[in-house]
Each structure stands twice: as C-alpha cells, then as structure tokens.
C-alpha cells in the first residue's frame, strides 16, 4: 500500500487571521496523526497574504505538542535564508522535543523574492545559494556526536555541535523540482523529494538522475524518494471541483505575477469572472491535480505512486473553505484527508 503524508502551507483565507489559520492547521495535524498519515511537513514561504507558514521550526514545535505518532518536519527549510548552525540547533532541539519524529527537509530556493532573502540573511540576495551543498554537509556534521570541526589558518581547531548531548538526529531530506537537487541528493546519499505539487515539469528525468547516480551512504544504502501532489476530495465531484478553485486561482495570480491576496472562499472564487490568461493557467494546473471523491482520488494516488516507483506520496490538501465554515478549522482540508484515508 502507498503510505500517505501531508504538506501544509498554512493557508490564510479571506477574513481569517494568522492565529485562526495556524489553529486550523494544528487541528489538521491532529487529524493526520489520528488517521495514520506517515508525516506532516510545514513549508517555508514569506510575505504572502495567503500563506502563514513562514517559520517551520515554530510550527513543528507546536504540532509536536498536539500529536503523538506522526513524523513532523519541514517541506522545507529554505537553506539560503538561514545560517546552517541556526537550522541545526533548531532541529536538534525539535528532535529532543519529539524524539524519533523529526524530519529536516532542505530546499535551495529562497521561498520568496530577493528583498526578503536579503532581509532574512543580511548578506545579499543570492550569496549563499552557491554554498548550498557545503551547508547541507555542515548541518549533517553539526548533528553528529563528533560535531563539525573548524580549522583556523593558524593551525588551531574548534569543534561545534548543534546540541550538547544528542542521542539521535533528525532525518535530512533534500527537496527540489530540478535536476540540480536530484543530482545533489544522489551524490550525498540523501533521501530526495520532488516538488511535484509546485511544478510537475521534469519529474521523470529528476527521478532517473537521482536513482541512476545514487551513491550509497551509511544511513541510506538505497535511494529513497517520494513525491508531492495537490489534492482535493469531497463527497461529490462537483464539490471537489468547487473547493479546488480558490487555490487554482491563487496559482494563476502567482504565475501571472498579479498582486497576491488572501485565499478566496469557494463562493468568492465561483462568483469571479476569470480573464483568458487566468483561465488558461487554472485549466493547465487542474490537469495535474487530483480532485474528486475519496475513492477516485485514492485510486489516482495509488496509480501515480506505482507509475513512478515510490511507496509514499505527500498530499498538499488544497481544498478551499466555504464562507459558513469556522475560521479556526480546516474543514475542507480535513475532509480531504479523511476521505482519502478511508478509501486507501
């Protein structure tokens, strides 16, 4: 059977506060834990009115107090935005809070625009992107009991550890939607996640590059990967299509470089009159999403996993909210997870 996991961007709908959006997502994490999903990851995005997932470590810590079994992680931490030692210390602390349940997904993209990148790092807009491979290695070393050793030009050495007395370390995953990330994960012997929910372009080539060029590591003697997909499940096809529309329209705004807004409700999205460019993006994106009843979506996911040779698929539940639904609950997204789990 295909294992199922969850990716959460903590969407913020029209009329909803950040506090309500986060409360809704933490409730969704509890739902995923109860339903048997394998892992629950928070994404990192910045300065977007419809996304409250800006700080994965904080959200992971909050979710750890509300769950007992499910693995928790980042999908991902955008490493060029952060100093490697800070990332290592944060996730070492999370591993201490929820032992054996923490994943560190690392991405090379900034997760926003160059201005935000400069504000986060204070060292220029792109300077650390080229250091990504070295920083990935540094984080792995900082997690180890031996720590990372700095060698001074004078000949001295200095050892740094992410935490004083670790008994275990988070599992590191590399995320990406390009050949670069696939090849880097392969060369480092690390698990790899293709961000199919974001693009979908180049999926087969990336997986082939990863598997063909994989260099076994002590922790991961075999290549290991899973894929992400956008999903909406509802009791009827009609409801599922309606609940998919707000996120599809938001995707069009991103693709067309239009001003971003809070996520529309289902009613607002249905009432809008899309222009030709918006409709073109919506139609193209919809072809790659899994939208339907629990049974139909579960069947599509299983076929998708088999086609690409993976035993796990991470679902991004993108069901929009009805205006009558509580602001502090992820009603449509929870329905998606429940229906798919019941049919899988």
PDB file of C-alpha atoms in Angstrom, residues 2 14 28 32-33 44 65 67 126 187 208 231 325 334:
ATOM      1  CA  UNK A   2       1.067   3.569  -0.646  1.00  0.00           C
ATOM      2  CA  UNK A  14     -10.368  35.901   3.243  1.00  0.00           C
ATOM      3  CA  UNK A  28      -5.333  19.348  10.783  1.00  0.00           C
ATOM      4  CA  UNK A  32      -3.485  13.448  10.156  1.00  0.00           C
ATOM      5  CA  UNK A  33      -1.948  11.874  13.265  1.00  0.00           C
ATOM      6  CA  UNK A  44       8.517  27.918   4.253  1.00  0.00           C
ATOM      7  CA  UNK A  65       2.631  19.064  21.485  1.00  0.00           C
ATOM      8  CA  UNK A  67       0.460  14.800  18.159  1.00  0.00           C
ATOM      9  CA  UNK A 126      21.973  35.352  -3.692  1.00  0.00           C
ATOM     10  CA  UNK A 187      25.869  12.416  -4.687  1.00  0.00           C
ATOM     11  CA  UNK A 208      16.006   8.884 -13.182  1.00  0.00           C
ATOM     12  CA  UNK A 231      -5.355  17.023  -3.778  1.00  0.00           C
ATOM     13  CA  UNK A 325     -17.254  27.146   7.880  1.00  0.00           C
ATOM     14  CA  UNK A 334      -9.707  17.733   6.961  1.00  0.00           C
TER      15      UNK A 334
END
